[in-house]
Short mmCIF file of C-alpha atoms and ligand atoms in Angstrom, two decimals:
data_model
loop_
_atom_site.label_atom_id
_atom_site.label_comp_id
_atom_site.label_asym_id
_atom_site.label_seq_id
_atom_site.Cartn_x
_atom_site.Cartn_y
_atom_site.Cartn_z
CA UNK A 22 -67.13 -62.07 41.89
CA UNK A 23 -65.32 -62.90 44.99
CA UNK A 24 -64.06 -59.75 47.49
CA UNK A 25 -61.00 -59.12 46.23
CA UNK A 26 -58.19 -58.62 49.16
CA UNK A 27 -56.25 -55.71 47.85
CA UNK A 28 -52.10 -56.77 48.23
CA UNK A 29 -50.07 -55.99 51.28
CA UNK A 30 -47.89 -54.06 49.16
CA UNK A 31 -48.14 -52.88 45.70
CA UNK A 32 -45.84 -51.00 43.74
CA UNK A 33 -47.37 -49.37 40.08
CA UNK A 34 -44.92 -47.87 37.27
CA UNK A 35 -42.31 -46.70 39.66
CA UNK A 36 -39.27 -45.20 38.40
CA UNK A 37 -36.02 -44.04 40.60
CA UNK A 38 -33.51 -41.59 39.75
CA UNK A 39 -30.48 -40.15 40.65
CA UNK A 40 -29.14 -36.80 39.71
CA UNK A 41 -31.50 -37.89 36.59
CA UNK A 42 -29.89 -41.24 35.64
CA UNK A 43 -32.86 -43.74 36.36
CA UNK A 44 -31.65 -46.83 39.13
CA UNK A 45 -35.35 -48.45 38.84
CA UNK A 46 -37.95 -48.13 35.92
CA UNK A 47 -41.46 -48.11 35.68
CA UNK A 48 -41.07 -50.81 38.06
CA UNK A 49 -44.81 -52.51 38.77
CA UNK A 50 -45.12 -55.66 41.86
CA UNK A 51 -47.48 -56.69 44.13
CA UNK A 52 -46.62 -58.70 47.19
CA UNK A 53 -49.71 -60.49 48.61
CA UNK A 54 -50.36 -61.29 52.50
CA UNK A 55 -47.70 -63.82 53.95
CA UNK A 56 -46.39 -63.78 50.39
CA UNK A 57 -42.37 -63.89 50.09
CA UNK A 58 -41.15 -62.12 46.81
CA UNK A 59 -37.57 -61.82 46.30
CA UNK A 60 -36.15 -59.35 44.30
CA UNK A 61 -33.20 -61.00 42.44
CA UNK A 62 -30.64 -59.49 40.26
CA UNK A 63 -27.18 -58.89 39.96
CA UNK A 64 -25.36 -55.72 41.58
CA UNK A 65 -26.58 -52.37 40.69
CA UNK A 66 -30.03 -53.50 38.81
CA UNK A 67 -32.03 -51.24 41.44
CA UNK A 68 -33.22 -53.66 44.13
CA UNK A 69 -31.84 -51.73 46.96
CA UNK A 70 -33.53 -48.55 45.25
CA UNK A 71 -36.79 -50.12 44.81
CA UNK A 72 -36.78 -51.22 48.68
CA UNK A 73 -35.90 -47.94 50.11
CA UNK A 74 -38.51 -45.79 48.02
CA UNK A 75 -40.68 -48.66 49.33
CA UNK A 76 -40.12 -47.89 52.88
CA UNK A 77 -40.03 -44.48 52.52
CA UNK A 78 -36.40 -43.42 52.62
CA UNK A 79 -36.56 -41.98 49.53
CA UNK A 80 -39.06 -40.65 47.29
CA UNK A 81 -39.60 -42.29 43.58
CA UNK A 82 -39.76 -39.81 40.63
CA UNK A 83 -42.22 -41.19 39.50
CA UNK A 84 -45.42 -44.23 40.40
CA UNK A 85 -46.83 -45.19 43.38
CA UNK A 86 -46.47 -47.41 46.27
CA UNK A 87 -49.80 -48.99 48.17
CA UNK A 88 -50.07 -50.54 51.31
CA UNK A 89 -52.93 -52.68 52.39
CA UNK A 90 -55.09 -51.03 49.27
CA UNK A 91 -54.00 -47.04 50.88
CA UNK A 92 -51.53 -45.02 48.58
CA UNK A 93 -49.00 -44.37 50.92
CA UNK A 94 -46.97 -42.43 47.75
CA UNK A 95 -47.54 -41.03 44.47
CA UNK A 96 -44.23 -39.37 44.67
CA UNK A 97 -45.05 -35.89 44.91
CA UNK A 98 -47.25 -34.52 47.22
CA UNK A 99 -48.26 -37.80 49.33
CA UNK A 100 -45.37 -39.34 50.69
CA UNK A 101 -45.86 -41.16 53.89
CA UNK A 102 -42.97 -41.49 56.29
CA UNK A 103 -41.32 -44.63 56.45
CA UNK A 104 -42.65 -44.68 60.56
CA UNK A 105 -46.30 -44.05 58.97
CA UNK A 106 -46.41 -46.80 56.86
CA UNK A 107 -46.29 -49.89 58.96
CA UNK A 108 -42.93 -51.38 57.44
CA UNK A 109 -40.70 -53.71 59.42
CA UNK A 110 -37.19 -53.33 58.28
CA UNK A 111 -34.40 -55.45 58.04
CA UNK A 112 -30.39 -54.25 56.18
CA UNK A 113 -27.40 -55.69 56.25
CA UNK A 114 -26.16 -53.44 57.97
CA UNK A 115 -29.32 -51.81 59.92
CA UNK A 116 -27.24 -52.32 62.96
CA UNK A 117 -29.08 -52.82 66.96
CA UNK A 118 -28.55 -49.59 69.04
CA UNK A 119 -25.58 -51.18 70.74
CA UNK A 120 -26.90 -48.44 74.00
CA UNK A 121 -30.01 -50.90 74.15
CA UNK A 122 -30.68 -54.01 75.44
CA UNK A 123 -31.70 -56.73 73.82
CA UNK A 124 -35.51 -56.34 74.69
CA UNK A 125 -35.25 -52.42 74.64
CA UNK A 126 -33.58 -53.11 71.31
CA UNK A 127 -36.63 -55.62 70.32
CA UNK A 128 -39.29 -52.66 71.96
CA UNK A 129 -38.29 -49.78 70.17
CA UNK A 130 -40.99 -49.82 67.86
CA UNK A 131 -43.46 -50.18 70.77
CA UNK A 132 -42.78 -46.97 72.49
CA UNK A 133 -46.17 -46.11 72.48
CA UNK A 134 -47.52 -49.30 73.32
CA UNK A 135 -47.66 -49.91 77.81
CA UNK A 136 -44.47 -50.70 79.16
CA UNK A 137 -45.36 -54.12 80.83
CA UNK A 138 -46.99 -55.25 77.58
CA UNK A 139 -44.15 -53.66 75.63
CA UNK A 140 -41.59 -56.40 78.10
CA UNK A 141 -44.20 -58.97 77.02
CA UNK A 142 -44.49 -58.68 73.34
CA UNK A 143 -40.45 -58.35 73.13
CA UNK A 144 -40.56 -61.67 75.55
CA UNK A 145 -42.99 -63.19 73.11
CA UNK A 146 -40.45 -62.09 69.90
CA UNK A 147 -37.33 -63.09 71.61
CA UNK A 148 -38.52 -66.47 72.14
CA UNK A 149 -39.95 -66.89 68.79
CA UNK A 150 -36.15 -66.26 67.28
CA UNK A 151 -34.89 -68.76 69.80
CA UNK A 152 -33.35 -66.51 72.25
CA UNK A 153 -34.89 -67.05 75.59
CA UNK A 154 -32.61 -65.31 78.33
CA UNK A 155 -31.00 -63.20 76.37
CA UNK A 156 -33.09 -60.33 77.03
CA UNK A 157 -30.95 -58.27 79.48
CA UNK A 158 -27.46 -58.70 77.33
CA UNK A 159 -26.35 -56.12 74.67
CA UNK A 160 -25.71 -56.40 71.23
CA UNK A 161 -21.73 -56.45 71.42
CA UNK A 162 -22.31 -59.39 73.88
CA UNK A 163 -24.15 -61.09 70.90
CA UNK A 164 -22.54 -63.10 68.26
CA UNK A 165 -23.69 -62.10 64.69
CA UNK A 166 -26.23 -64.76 64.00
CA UNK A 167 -27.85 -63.90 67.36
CA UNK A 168 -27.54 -59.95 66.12
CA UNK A 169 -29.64 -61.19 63.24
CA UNK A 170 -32.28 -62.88 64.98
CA UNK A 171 -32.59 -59.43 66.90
CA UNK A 172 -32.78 -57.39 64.43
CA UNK A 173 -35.42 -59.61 63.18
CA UNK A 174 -37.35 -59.82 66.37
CA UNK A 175 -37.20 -55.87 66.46
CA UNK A 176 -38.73 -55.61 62.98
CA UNK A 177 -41.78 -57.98 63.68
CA UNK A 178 -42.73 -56.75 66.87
CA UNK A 179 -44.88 -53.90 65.63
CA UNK A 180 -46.76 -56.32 63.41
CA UNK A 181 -45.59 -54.43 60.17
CA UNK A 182 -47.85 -55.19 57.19
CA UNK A 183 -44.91 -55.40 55.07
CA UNK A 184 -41.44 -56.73 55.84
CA UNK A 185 -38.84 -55.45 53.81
CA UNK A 186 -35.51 -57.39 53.78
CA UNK A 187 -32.47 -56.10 51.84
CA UNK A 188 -29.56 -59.12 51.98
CA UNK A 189 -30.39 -59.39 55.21
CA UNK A 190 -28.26 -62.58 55.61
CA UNK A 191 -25.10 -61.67 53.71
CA UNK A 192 -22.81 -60.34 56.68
CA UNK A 193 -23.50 -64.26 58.22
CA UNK A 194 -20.72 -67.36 57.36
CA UNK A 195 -22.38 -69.65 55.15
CA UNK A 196 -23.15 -72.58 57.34
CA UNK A 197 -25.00 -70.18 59.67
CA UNK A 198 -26.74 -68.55 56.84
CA UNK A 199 -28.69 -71.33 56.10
CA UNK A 200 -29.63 -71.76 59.38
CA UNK A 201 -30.82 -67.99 60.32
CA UNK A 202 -32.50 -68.41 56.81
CA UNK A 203 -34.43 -71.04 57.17
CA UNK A 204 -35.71 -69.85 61.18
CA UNK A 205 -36.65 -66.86 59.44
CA UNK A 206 -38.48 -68.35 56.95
CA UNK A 207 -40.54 -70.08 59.20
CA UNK A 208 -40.77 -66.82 61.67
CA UNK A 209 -42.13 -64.88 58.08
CA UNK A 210 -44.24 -67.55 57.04
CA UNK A 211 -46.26 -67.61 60.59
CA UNK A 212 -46.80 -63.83 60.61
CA UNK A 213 -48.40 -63.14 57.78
CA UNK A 214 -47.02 -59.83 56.77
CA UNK A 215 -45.82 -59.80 53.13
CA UNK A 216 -42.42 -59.67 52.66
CA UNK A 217 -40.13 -58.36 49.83
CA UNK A 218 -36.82 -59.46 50.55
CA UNK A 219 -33.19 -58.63 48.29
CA UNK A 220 -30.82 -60.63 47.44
CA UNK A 221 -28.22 -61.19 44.75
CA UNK A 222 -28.13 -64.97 45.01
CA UNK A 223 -30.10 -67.42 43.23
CA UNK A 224 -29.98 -70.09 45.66
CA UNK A 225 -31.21 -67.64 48.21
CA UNK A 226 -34.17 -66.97 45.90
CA UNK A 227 -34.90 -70.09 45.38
CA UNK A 228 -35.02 -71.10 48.82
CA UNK A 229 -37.31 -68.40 50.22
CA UNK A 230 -39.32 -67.03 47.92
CA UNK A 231 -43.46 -67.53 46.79
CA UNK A 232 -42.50 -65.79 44.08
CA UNK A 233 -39.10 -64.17 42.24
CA UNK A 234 -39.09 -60.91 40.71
CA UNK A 235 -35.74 -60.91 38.38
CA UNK A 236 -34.33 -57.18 37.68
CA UNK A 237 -32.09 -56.02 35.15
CA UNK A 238 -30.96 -52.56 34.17
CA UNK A 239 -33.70 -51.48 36.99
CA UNK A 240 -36.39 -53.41 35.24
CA UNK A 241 -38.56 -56.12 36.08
CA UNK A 242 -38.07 -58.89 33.78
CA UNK A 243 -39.70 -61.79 34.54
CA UNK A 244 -42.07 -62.59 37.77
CA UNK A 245 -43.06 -65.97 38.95
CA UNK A 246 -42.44 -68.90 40.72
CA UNK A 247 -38.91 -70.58 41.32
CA UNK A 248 -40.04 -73.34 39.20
CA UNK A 249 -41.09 -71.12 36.40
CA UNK A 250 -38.68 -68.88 36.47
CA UNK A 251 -35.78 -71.64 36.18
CA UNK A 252 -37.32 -73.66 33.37
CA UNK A 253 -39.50 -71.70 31.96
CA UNK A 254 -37.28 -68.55 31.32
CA UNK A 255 -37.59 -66.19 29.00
CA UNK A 256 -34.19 -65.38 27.95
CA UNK A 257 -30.78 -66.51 27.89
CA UNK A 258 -29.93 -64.35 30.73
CA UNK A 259 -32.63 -65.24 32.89
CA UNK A 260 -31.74 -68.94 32.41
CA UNK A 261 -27.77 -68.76 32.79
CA UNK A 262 -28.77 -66.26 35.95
CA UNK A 263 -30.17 -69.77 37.92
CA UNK A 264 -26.64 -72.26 36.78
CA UNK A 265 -23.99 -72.79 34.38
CA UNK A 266 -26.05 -73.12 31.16
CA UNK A 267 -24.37 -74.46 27.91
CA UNK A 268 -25.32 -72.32 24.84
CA UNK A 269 -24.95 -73.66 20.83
CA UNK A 270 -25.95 -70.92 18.20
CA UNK A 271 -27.31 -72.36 15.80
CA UNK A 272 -30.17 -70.86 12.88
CA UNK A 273 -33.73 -71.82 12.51
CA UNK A 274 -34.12 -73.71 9.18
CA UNK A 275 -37.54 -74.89 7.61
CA UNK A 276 -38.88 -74.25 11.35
CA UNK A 277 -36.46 -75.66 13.31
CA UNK A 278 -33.09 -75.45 15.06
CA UNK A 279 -30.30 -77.82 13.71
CA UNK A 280 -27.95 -78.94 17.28
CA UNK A 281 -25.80 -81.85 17.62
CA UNK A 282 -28.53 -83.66 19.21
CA UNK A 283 -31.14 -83.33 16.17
CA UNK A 284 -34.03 -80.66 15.60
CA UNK A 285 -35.81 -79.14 17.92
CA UNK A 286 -38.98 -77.11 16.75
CA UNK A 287 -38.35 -73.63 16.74
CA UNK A 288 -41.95 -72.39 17.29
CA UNK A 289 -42.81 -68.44 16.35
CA UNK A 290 -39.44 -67.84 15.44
CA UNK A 291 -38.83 -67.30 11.42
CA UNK A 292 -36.23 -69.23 9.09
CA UNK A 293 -32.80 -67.55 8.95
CA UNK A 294 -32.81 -65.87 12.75
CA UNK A 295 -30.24 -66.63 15.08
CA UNK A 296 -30.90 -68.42 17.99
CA UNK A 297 -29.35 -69.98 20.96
CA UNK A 298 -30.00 -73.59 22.39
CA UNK A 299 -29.27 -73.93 25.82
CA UNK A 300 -28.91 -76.52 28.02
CA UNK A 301 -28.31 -76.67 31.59
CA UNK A 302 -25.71 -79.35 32.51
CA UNK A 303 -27.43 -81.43 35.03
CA UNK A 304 -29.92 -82.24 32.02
CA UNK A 305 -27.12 -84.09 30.07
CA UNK A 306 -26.15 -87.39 30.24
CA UNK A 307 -22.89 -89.68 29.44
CA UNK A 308 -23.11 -93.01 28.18
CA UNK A 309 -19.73 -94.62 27.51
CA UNK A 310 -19.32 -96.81 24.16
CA UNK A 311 -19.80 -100.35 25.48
CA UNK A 312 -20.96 -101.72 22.05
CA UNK A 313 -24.45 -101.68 22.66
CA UNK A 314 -26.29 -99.16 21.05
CA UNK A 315 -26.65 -95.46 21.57
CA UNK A 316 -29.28 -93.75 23.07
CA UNK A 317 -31.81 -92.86 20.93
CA UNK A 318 -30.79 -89.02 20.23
CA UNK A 319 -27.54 -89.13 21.66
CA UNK A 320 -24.74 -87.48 19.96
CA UNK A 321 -20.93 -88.68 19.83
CA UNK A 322 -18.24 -87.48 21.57
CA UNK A 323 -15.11 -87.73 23.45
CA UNK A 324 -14.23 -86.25 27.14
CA UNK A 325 -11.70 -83.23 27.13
CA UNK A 326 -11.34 -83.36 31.19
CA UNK A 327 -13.33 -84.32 33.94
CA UNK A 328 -13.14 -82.71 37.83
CA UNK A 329 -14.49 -84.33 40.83
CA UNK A 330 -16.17 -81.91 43.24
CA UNK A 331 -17.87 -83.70 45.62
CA UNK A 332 -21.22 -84.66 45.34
CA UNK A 333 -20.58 -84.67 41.80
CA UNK A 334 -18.32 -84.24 38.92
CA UNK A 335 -18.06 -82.00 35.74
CA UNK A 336 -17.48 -83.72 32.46
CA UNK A 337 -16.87 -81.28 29.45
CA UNK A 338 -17.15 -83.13 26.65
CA UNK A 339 -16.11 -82.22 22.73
CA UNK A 340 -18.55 -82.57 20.37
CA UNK A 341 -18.01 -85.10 17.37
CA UNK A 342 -20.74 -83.13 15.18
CA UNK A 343 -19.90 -78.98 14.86
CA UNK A 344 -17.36 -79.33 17.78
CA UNK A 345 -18.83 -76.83 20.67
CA UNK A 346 -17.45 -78.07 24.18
CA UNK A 347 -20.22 -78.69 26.28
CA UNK A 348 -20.30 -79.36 30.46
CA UNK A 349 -22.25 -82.29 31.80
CA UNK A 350 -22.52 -83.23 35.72
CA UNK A 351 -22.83 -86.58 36.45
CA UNK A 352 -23.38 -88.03 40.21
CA UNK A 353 -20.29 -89.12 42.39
CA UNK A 354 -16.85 -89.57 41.14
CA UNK A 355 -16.07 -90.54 37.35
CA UNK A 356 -12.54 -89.71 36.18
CA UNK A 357 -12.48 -90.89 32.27
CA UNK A 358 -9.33 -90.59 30.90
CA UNK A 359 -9.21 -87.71 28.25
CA UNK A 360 -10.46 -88.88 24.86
CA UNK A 361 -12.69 -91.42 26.08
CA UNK A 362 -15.28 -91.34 23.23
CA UNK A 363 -19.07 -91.17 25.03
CA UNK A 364 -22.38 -90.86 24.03
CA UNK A 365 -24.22 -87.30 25.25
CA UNK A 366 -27.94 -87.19 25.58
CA UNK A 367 -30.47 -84.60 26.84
CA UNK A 368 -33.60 -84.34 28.48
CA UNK A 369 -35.31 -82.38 25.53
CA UNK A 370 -37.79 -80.93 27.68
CA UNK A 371 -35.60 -79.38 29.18
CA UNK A 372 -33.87 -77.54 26.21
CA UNK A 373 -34.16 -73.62 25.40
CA UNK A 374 -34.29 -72.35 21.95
CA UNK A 375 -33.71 -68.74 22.10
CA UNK A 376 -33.35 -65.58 19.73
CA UNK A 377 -29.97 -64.60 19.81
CA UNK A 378 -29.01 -60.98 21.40
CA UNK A 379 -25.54 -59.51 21.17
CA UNK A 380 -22.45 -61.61 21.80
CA UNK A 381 -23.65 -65.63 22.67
CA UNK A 382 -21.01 -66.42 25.31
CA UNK A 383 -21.95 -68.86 28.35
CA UNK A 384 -22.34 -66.91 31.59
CA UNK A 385 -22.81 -67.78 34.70
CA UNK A 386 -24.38 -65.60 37.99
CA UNK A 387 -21.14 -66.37 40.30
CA UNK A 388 -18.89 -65.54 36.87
CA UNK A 389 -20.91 -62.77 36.27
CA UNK A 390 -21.18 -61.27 39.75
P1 ADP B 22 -28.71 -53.06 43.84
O1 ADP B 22 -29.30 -52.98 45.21
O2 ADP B 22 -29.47 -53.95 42.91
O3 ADP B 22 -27.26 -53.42 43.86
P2 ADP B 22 -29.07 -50.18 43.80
O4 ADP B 22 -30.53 -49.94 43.88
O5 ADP B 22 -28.28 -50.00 45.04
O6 ADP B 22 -28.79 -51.61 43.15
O7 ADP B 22 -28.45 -49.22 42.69
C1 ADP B 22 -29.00 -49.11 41.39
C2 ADP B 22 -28.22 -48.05 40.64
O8 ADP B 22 -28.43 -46.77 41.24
C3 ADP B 22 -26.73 -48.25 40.62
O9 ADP B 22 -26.22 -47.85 39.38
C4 ADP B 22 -26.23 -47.35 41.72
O10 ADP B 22 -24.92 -46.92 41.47
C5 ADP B 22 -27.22 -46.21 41.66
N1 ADP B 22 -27.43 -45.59 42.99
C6 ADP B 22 -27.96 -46.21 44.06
N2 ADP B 22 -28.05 -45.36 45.11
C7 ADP B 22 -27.57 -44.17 44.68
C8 ADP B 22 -27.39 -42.88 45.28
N3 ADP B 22 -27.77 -42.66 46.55
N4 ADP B 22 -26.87 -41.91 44.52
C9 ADP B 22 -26.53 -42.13 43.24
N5 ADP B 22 -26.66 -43.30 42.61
C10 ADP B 22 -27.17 -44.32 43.31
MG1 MG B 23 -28.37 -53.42 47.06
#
């Protein structure tokens, strides 16, 4: 068997608590070298927890934390300091020491390293974030994107083994997020550290990581990559979590699901429980009644109201056959008039069938946040 490298940082059955309530459990996640995992999840599923006891901060009640194949915790009587642990940080609001200059701000971790090759390595940083010159200014003379780039020069400079990230773009406006994300991205991806980075957004996820790590209730529940995770998920949740989703419930019959658009095979799932077919609505399309034929498996309907919003526009649509309202994008501008009768079809690989839990409303992350 091949030499197995162990991960740059692994985390095994952790658990987090405060005053006894657990944030995080028996949390278990391996980021690899030059690997970016994101942990994703709304507000309050334990990210920020898990990062912290993963940098030392705090101490987990229970599990332990690895770095480079070394148990850095078990949670009782080992517990490295965060500064032992070769961890580059980078928070929100893990503000520059506003005393220091830029490249004192970028050496700090370097103290014990030679002060000439200290001023080199934060050179070397400082150019590598785009900010040439800048070395002698302080951080109020800084605007916040350059702040950022700082901050993130200052947590690479040590060479950390693991970078870890907590919404480390969400003080920046949007059009300058994208662009500090994307320099970072390329920054992380040449270092080779592995990085576990939070964030709340899906895009964000999407964007950066190798892999996703999706929490909920401070557990892990599905790991893998953005591709899997948004069409291969394995709940409703998890799927209306990545976009609007629309959601039928239907029952499985004879071993399969009954929806407007025919059956769909309802594999490992037993006649009589509820389910839940879900479709996103970029994987519908209209067809308007022009007298030819409908697509095969379409189903009839009529258009309730349509909204243009730029690069495309929403279309919910009534459904002729058990009435549910379902939302459709379709590119560019199209403004039917209400009651226009249409055909709806559906890429049916792209359809969920799945075993319905509690209440079946439609949910959205950005309703939901
Ligand atoms: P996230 O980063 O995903 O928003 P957190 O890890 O910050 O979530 O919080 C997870 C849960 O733990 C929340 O219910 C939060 O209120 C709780 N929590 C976090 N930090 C503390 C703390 N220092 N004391 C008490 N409760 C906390
Ligand atoms: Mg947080």
């Amino acid at each position: 068997m091949a030499e197995q490298t162990p991960p740059r940082l692994a985390l095994s059955g952790i658990t987090v608590s405060y005053g006894g309530v657990p944030a995080v459990t028996d949390m278990s996640l391996t980021v690899g070298a030059g690997e970016i995992v994101c942990l994703l999840g709304p507000s309050g599923c334990g990210k920020s927890s898990t990062l912290r006891v993963s940098a030392g901060v705090e101490r987990q009640a229970a599990g332990s934390i690895g770095i480079d194949g070394i148990e850095v915790s078990d949670g009782k009587a080992r517990h490295d300091p965060p500064e032992a642990r070769s961890v580059g940080l980078m928070f929100q609001d893990y503000a520059l020491f506003p005393h220091l200059s830029v490249a004192e701000n970028i050496g700090f971790g370097l103290r014990k390293t030679p002060g000439a090759e200290r001023r080199r390595i934060a050179g070397d940083y400082l150019a590598r974030v785009g900010l040439d010159g800048f070395a002698r200014k302080y951080p109020h003379q800084l605007s916040g994107g350059e702040q950022q780039r700082v901050a993130l020069a200052r947590a690479l400079a040590p060479r950390p083994r693991v970078m870890l990230m907590d919404e480390p773009f969400s003080g920046l406006d949007q059009r300058l997020r994208d662009e500090v994300r994307d320099e970072t991205l390329a920054i992380l991806k040449d270092e080779g550290a592995g990085v576990l980075l939070v964030t709340h957004e899906p895009d964000e996820a999407m964007r950066m990581a190798d892999r996703i790590a999706l929490m909920r209730d401070g557990r892990v529940v599905q790991v893998g990559a953005p591709y899997d995770l948004y069409h291969d998920p394995v709940d409703r949740q998890t799927a209306a979590f990545f976009s609007d989703l629309n959601v039928i419930e239907t029952t499985v019959a004879g071993g399969g699901a009954e929806t407007p658009f025919g059956r769909f095979p309802a594999a490992g799932l037993t006649d009589g429980t509820a389910v839940e077919f879900a479709v996103r609505p970029q994987h519908l399309t209209i067809a308007t009644e022009d007298g030819r034929a409908p697509p095969a498996g379409a189903a009839r309907g009529h258009v309730l109201r349509a909204r243009f919003v730029g690069a495309q526009s929403l279309i919910a649509v009534a459904m002729e056959h058990g009435g549910a309202v379902m939302q459709a994008t379709v590119p560019d501008a199209w403004q039917p008039q209400a009651g226009t009768p249409i055909w709806l079809s559906l890429r049916r690989d792209r359809c969920f069938l799945f075993p319905r839990v509690g209440a079946g409303s439609v949910a959205s992350p950005r309703a939901a946040e």
